[in-house]
Coordinates of C-alpha atoms and ligand atoms in Angstrom, one line a residue:
X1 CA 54.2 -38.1 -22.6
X2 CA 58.1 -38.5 -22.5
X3 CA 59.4 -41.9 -23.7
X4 CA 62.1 -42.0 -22.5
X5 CA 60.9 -41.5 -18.4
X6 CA 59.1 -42.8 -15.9
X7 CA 56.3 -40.0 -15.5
X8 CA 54.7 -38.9 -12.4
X9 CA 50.8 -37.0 -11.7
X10 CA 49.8 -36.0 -8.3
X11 CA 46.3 -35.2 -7.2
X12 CA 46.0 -32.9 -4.4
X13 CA 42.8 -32.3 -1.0
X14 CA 42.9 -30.7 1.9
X15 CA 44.5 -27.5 3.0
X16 CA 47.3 -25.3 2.0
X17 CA 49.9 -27.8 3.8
X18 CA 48.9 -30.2 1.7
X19 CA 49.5 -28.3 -1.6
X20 CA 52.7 -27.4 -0.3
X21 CA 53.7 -30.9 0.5
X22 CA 52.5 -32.0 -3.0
X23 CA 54.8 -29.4 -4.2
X24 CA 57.4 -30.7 -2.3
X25 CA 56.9 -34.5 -3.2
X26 CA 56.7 -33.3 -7.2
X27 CA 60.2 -31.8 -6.6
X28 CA 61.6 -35.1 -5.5
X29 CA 60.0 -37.3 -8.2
X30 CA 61.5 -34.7 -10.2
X31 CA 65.0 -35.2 -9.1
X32 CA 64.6 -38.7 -9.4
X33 CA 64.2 -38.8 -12.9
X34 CA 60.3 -38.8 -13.0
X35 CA 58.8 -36.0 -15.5
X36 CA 55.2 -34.7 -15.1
X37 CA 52.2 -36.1 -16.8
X38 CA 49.2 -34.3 -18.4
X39 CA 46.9 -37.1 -17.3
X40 CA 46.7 -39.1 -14.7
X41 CA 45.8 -42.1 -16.7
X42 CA 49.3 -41.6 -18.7
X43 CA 51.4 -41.6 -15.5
X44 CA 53.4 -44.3 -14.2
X45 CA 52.7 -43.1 -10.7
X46 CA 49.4 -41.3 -9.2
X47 CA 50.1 -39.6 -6.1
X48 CA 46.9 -38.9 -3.9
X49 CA 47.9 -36.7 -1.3
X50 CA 45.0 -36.9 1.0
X51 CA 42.9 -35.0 4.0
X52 CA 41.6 -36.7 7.0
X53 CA 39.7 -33.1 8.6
X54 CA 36.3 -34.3 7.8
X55 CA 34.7 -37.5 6.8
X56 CA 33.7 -36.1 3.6
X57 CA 37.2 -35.1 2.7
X58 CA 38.2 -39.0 3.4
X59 CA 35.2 -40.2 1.2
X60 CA 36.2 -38.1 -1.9
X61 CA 39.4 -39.6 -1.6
X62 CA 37.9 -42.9 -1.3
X63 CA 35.6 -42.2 -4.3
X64 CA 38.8 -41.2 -6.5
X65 CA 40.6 -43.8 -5.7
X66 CA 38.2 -46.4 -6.8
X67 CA 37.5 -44.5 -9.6
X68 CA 41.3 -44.7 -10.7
X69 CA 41.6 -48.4 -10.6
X70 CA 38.5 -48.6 -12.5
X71 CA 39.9 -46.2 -15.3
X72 CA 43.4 -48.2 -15.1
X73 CA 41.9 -51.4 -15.3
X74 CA 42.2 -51.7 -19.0
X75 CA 46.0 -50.2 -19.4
X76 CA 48.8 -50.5 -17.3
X77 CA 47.5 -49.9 -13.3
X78 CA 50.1 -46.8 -12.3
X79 CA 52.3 -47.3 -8.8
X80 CA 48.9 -45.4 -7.1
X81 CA 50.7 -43.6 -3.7
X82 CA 48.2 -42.5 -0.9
X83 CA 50.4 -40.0 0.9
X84 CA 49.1 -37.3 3.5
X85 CA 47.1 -37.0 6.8
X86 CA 44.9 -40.3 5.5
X87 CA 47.7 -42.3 5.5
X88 CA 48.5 -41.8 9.6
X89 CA 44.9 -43.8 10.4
X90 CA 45.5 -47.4 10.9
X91 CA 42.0 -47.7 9.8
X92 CA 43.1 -46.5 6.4
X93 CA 45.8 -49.2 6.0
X94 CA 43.6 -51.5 6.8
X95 CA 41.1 -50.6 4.3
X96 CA 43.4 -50.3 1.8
X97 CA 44.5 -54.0 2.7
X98 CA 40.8 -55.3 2.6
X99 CA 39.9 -53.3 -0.2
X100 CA 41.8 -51.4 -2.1
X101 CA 45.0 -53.7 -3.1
X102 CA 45.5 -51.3 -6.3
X103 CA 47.3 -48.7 -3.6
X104 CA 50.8 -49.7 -3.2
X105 CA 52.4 -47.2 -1.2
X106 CA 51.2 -45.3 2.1
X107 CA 53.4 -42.5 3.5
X108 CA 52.3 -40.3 6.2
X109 CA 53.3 -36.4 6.0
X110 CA 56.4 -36.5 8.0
X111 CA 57.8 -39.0 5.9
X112 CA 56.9 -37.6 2.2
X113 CA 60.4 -37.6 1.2
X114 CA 61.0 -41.1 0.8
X115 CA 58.1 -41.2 -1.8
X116 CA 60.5 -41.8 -4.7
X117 CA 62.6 -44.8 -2.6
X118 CA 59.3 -46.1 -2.0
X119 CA 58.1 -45.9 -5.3
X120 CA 61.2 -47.4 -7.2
X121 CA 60.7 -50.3 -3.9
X122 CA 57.4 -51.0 -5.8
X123 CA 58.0 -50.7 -9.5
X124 CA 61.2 -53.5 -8.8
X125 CA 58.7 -56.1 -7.2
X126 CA 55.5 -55.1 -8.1
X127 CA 53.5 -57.8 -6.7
X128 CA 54.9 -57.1 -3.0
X129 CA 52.3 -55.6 0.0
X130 CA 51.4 -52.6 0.8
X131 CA 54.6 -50.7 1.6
X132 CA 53.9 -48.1 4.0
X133 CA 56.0 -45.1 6.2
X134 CA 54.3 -43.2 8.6
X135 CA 55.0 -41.6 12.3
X136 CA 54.3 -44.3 14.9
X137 CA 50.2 -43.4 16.2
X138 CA 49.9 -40.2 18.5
X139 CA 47.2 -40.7 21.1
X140 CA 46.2 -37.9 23.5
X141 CA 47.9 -39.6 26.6
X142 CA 50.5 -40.6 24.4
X143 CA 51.9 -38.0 22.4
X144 CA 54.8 -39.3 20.9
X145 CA 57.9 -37.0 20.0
X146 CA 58.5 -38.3 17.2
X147 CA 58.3 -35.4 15.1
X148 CA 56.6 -35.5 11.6
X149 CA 59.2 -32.5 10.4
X150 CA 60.9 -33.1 6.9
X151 CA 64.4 -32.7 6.3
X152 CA 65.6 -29.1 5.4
X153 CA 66.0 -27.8 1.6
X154 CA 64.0 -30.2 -0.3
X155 CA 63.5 -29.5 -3.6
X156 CA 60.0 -28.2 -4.8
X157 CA 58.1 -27.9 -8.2
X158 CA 57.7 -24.0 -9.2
X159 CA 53.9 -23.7 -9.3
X160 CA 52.6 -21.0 -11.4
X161 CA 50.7 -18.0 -10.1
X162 CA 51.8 -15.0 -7.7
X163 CA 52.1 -16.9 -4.5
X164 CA 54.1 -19.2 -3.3
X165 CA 53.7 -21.2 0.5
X166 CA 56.2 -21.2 2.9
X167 CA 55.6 -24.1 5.8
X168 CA 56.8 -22.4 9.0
X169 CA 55.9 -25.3 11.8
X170 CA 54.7 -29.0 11.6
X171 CA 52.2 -30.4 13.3
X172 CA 49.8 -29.4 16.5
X173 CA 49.7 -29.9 20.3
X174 CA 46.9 -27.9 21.2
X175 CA 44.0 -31.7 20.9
X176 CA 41.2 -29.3 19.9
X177 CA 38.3 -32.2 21.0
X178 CA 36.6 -32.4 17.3
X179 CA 40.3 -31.7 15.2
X180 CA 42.2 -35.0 14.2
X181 CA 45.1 -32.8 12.9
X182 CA 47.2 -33.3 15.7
X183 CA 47.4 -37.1 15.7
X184 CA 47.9 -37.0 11.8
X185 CA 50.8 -34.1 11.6
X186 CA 52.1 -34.6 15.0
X187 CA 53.9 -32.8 17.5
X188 CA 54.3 -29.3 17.1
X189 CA 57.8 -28.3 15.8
X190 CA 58.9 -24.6 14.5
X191 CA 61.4 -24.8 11.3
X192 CA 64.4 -22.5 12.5
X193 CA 64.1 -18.8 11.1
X194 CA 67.2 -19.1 9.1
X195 CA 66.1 -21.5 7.1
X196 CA 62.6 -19.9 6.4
X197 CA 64.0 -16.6 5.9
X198 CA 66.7 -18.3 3.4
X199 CA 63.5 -20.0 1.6
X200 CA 61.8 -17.0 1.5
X201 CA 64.3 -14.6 -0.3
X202 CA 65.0 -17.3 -2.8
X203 CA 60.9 -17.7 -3.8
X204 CA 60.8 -13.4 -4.0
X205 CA 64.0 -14.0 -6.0
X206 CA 62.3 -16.1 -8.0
X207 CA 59.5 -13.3 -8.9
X208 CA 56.8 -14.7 -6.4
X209 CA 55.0 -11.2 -5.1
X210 CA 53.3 -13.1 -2.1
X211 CA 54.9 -15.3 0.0
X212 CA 52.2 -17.7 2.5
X213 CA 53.5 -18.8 5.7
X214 CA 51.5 -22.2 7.4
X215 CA 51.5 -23.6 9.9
X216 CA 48.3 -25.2 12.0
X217 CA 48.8 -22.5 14.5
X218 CA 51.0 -20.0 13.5
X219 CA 50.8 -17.7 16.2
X220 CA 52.9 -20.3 18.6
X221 CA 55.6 -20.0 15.9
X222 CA 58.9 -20.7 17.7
X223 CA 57.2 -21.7 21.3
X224 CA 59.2 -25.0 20.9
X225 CA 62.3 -23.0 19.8
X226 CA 65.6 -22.5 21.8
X227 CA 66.2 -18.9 20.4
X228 CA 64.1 -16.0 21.1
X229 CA 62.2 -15.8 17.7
X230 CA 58.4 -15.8 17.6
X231 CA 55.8 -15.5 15.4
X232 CA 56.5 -11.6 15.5
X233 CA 59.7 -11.4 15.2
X234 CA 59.6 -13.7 12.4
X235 CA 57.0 -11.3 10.7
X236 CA 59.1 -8.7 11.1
X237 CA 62.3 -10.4 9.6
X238 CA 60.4 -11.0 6.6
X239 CA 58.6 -8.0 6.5
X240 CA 62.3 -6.4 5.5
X241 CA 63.2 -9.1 2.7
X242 CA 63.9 -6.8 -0.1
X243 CA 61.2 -7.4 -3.3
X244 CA 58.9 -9.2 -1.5
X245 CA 55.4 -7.1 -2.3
X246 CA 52.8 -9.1 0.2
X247 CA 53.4 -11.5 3.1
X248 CA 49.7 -13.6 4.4
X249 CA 49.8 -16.4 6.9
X250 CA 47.2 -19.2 7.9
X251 CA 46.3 -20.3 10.7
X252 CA 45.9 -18.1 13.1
X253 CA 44.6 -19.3 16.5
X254 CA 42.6 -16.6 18.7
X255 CA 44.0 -17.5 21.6
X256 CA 48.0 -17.2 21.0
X257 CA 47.3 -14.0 18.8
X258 CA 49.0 -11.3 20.9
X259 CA 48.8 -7.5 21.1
X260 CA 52.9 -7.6 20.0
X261 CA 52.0 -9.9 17.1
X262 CA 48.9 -7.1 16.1
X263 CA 50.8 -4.0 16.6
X264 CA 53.6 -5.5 14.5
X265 CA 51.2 -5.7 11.6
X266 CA 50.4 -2.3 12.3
X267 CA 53.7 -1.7 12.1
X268 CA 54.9 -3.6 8.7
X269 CA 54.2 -2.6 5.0
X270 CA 54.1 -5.8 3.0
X271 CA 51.6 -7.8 5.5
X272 CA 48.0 -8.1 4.4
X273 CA 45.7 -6.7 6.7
X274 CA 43.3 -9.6 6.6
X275 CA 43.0 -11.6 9.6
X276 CA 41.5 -15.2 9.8
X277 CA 40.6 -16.0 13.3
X278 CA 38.8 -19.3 13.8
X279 CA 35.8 -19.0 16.3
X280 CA 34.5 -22.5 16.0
X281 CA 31.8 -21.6 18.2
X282 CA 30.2 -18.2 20.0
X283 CA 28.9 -20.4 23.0
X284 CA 31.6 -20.2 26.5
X285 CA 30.4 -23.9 27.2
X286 CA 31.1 -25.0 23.4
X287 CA 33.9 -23.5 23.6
X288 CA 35.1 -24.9 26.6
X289 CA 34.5 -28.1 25.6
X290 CA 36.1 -27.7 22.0
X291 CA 39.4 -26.9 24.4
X292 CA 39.7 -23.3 22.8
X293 CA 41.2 -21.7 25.7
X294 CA 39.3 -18.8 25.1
X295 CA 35.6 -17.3 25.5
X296 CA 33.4 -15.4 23.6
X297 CA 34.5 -12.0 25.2
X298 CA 38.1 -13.0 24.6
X299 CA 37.4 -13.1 20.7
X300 CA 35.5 -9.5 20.6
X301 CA 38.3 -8.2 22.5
X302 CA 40.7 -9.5 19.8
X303 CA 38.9 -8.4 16.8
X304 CA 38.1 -5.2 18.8
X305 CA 42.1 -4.2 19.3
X306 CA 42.9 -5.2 15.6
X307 CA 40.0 -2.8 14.1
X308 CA 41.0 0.0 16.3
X309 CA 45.0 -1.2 15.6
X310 CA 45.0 -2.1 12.1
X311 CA 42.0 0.1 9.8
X312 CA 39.9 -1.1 7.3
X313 CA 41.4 -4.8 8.3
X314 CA 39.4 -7.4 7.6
X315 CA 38.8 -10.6 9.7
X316 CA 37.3 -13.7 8.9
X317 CA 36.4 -17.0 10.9
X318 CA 35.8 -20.8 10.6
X319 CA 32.6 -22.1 12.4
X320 CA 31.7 -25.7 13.6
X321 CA 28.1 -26.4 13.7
X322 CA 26.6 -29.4 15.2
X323 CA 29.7 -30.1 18.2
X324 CA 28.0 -33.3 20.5
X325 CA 26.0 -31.9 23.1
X326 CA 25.5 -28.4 21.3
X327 CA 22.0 -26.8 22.3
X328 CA 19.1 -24.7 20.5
X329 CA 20.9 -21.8 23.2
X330 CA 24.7 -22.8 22.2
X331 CA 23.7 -22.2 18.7
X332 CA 21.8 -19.3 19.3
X333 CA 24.9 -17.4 20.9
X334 CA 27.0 -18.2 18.1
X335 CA 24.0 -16.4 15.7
X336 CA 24.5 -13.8 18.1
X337 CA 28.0 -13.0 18.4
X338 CA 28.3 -13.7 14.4
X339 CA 25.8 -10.9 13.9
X340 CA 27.7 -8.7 16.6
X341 CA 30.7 -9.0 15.4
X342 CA 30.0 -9.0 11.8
X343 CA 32.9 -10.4 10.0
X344 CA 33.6 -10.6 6.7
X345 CA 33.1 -13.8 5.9
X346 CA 33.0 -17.2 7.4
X347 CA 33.8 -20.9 6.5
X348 CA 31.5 -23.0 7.8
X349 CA 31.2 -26.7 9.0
X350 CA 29.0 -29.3 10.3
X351 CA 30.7 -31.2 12.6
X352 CA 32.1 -34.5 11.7
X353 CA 33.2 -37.1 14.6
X354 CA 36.7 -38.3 13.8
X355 CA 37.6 -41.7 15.2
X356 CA 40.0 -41.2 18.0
X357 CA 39.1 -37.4 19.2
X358 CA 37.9 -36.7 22.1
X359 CA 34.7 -35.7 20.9
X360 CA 34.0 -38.1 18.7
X361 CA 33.4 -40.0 22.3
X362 CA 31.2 -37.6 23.9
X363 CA 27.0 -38.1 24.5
X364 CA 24.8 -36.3 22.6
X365 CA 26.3 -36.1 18.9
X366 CA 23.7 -34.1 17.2
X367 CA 21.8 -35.5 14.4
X368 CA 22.2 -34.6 10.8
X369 CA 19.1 -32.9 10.1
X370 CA 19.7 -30.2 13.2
X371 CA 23.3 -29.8 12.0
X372 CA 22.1 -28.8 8.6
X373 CA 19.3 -26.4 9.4
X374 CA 21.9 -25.0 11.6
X375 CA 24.5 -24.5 9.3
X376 CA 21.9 -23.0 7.0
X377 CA 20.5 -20.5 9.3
X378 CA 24.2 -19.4 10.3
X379 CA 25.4 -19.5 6.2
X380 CA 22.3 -16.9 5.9
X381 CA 23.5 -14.6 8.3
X382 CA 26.9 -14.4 7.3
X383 CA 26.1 -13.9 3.7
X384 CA 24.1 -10.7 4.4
X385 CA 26.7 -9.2 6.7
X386 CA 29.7 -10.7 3.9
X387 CA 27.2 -8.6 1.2
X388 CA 26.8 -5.5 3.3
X389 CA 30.4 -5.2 3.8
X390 CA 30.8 -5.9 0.5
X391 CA 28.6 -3.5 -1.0
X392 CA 30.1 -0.7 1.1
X393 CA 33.1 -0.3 -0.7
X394 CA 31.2 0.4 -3.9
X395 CA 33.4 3.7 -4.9
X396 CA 36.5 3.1 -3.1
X397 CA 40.0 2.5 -4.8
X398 CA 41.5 -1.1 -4.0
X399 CA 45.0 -2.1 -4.5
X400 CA 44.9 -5.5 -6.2
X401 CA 47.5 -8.2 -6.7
X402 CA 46.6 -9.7 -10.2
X403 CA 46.3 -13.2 -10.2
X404 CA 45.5 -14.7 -12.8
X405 CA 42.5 -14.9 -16.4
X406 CA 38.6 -15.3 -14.9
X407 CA 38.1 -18.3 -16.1
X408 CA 34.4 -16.8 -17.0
X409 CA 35.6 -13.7 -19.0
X410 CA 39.5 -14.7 -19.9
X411 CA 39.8 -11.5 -21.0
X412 CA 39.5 -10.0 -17.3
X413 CA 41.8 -11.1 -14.6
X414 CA 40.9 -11.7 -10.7
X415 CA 43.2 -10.4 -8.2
X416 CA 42.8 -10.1 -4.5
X417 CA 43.1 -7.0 -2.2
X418 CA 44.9 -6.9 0.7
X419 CA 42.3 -7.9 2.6
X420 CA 42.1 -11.0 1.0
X421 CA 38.7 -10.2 -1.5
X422 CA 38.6 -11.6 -4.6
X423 CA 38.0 -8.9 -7.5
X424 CA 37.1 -9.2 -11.2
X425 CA 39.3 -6.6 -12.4
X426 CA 37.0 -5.6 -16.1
X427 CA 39.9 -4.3 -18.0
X428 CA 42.1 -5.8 -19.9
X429 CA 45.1 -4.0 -19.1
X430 CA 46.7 -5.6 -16.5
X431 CA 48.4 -9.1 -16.1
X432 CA 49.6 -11.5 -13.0
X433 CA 51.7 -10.4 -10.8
X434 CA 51.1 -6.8 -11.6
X435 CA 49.4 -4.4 -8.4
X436 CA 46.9 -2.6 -9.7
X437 CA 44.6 0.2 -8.1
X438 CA 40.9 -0.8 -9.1
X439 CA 37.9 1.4 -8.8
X440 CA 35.4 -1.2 -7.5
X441 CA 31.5 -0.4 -9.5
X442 CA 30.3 -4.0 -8.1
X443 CA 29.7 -6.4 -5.2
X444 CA 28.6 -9.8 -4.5
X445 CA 29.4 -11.9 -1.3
X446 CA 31.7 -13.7 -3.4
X447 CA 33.8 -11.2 -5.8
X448 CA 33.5 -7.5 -6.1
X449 CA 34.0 -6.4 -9.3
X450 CA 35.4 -2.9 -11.5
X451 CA 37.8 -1.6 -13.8
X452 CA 41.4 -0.6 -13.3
X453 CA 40.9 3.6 -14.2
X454 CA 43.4 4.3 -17.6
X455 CA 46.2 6.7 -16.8
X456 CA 45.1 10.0 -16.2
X457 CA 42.1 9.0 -14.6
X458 CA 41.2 9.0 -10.7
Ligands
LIG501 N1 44.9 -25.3 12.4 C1 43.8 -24.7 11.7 C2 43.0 -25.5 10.7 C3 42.3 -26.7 11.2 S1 41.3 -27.5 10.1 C4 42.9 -24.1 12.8 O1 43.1 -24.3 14.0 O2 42.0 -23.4 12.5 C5 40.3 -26.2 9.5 C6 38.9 -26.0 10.0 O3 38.2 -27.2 9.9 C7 38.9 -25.8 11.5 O4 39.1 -24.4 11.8 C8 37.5 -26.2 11.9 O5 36.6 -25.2 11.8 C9 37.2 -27.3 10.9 N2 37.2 -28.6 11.5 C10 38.3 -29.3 12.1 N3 37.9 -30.5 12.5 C11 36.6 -30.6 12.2 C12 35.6 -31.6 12.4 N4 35.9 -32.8 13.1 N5 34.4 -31.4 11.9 C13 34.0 -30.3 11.3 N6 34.9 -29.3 11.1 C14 36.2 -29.5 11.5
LIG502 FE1 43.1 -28.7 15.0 FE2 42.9 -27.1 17.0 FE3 45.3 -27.7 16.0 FE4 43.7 -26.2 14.6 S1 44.6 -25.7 16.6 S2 44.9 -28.0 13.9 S3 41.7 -27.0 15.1 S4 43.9 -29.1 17.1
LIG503 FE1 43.4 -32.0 6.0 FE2 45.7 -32.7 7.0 FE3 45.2 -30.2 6.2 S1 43.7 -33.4 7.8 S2 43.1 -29.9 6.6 S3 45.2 -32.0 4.9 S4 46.5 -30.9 7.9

């Protein structure tokens, strides 16, 4: 620990936004005069940057929390900041007035660059409330336009590793019925292209080989845009930046992916051909009721036109299990369009109401034993097809982007292909950033594993 400065730890859930956010808020501390510490029970001020998708993503945030005052209790208590989507639910303020006094700042996403004026707010009266900044509350009938974007050119932390994130749009509009993302991030807003692309060269400047765009729906990239630049054009643009080695982008919604956006893919040399298409659910009526805007045959069209487009793509899927109302049938077409369409792999999740949603008011929530035989049954399925798929490229030669030691064997390194599997790579030779061509000998439905042939060889 430095003497001499105030020091800062942040603890990060949730999704790739969020790590790039904490990334973002580590850059400000950073310019304020904060240095990092190892240990959170060192620092002078915990950030929790927090998730709000599920209620088991709140809880663990809960459980942390309370388990940090407890650890302080004996020392000094650190300024503890509870920043992110949690922070946007009234319901968490008030909890965190009725019971958890020990958190003295709560700042909504669209408002994470005030953390350090907040935080020096705190440490200059330290017995004052709770002081809070978040986006006034978005309701479906009134969605606010008060936009949760941050201010251009922040500063950010360099992170280690061979990928660096790249936030191309805030927030949502599309009020999927279970999702509480868009009242928690927001209207949807694009960032303008010159600012991304400017971001962009700099991180590849920097020696980052991949470069991540997000966004919660990246295919509506510059909708909300005066200019003429979509999410294909953008691709495109940044497709050309000199150095760059490998562009991926998350998330990807099924119904704004378009034929243009597919063919320039096709088109492109640095991005991966792994596409991550959320189904939520193979049942029209599900579906319909999710607010999807699309069916069943919709999706098999779209992963139809990207295998013929784009060969030896991969494409995998999120899955909700468990949506109110959801039948023995419902669930039974989603078996049977995730064994027709046989995907590489799928996240799944049993459905969790969030206050607010449109669901969450709906008849018939299902109860938790149905949802988790279900979500067993469909994690069955998609583990056999994952393995088949897997197992079929025994013999072939994958180019791999070396990321970093396995943690298991340190003196192997794990890399991912294009298509975004993870391999063990069991030489020694290579090291991160480097792209190797690996001759794959193994394969689980988790890593697929082989050596990287000496010179000569292959
Ligand atoms: N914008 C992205 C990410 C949303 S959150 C998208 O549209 O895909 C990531 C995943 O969490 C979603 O795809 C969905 O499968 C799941 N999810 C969202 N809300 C949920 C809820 N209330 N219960 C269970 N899973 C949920
Ligand atoms: Fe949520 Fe739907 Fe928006 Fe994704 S597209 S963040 S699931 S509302
Ligand atoms: Fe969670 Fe917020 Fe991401 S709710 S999934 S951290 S956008």
């Amino acid at each position: 620990m430095n003497d001499d400065k105030l020091t800062y730890f942040i603890e990060t859930f949730g999704c790739q936004m969020n790590d790039r956010d904490s990334q973002t808020i580590g850059g400000l501390l950073e310019q304020a005069g904060f240095s990092p510490a190892e240990d959170p029970l060192d620092a002078d001020v915990v950030v929790v940057n927090t998730c709000a998708v599920r209620q088991s993503a709140e809880d663990k945030v809960w459980s942390r929390l309370g388990q940090l005052a407890y650890e302080c209790r004996s020392g000094n208590v650190p300024v503890i900041v509870l920043a992110g989507c949690m922070a946007q639910l009234p319901q968490t303020i008030n909890r965190i007035k009725q019971k958890a006094p020990y958190v003295s700042v709560a700042v909504g996403p669209g408002h994470i660059h005030r953390i350090p004026e907040l935080v020096h707010q705190v440490l200059e009266e330290p017995s004052a409330r709770l002081v809070t900044a978040v986006a006034p509350s978005r309701t479906e009938a009134h969605r606010t336009e008060s936009t949760q974007m941050l201010p251009e050119e922040l500063p950010r932390i360099k992170v280690p590793g061979v990928s660096a994130y790249v936030t191309i749009m805030y927030g949502c509009d599309n009020f999927c019925s279970y999702c509480i993302v868009p009242f928690v991030r927001g209207p949807q807003v694009s960032r303008e292209p010159r600012f991304i692309m400017r971001e962009v060269e700099a991180l590849v400047n920097q020696g980052y080989a991949e470069i991540y765009l997000l966004g919660q729906n990246v295919n509506a990239y510059g909708l909300d845009l005066d200019n003429e630049t979509g999410f294909a054009q953008l691709l495109e643009s940044i497709d050309g930046i000199p150095g760059i080695q490998r562009i991926r982008y998350a998330t990807s919604h099924p119904r704004d992916f378009t034929k243009d956006m597919v063919d320039t893919i096709k088109r492109a040399s640095h991005i991966c051909e792994h596409f991550h298409l959320p189904l939520q659910s193979g049942s029209n009526r599900i579906l319909k009721q999710m607010h999807r805007g699309y069916t069943r045959e919709d999706y098999m069209e779209l992963v139809q036109y990207i295998k013929e487009q784009v060969p030896g793509a991969s494409v995998t899927t999120d899955i909700i299990v468990g949506f109110p109302g959801e039948t023995d049938e419902d669930f039974e077409d989603t078996l049977d369009l995730i064994e027709q369409l046989r995907l590489d792999g799928a996240f799944t999740f049993i459905y969790s109401p969030r206050a607010g949603t449109a669901a969450a008011r709906m008849a018939n929530q299902i109860p938790r034993k149905v949802k988790s035989d279900r979500l067993q049954a469909l994690v069955k399925v998609q583990n056999e097809i994952t393995q088949d798929i897997n197992k079929s490229l025994i013999g072939t030669i994958q180019e791999v982007l070396i990321e970093e030691p396995d943690l298991r064997n340190p003196q192997y390194y794990r890399g991912r292909t294009r298509t975004n599997k993870l391999v063990v790579c069991t030489s020694e030779g290579p090291r991160p950033g480097d792209l190797v061509k690996v001759r794959i000998e193994q394969a689980g439905t988790w890593h697929l594993k082989g050596p990287v042939p000496e010179a000569g060889q292959d």
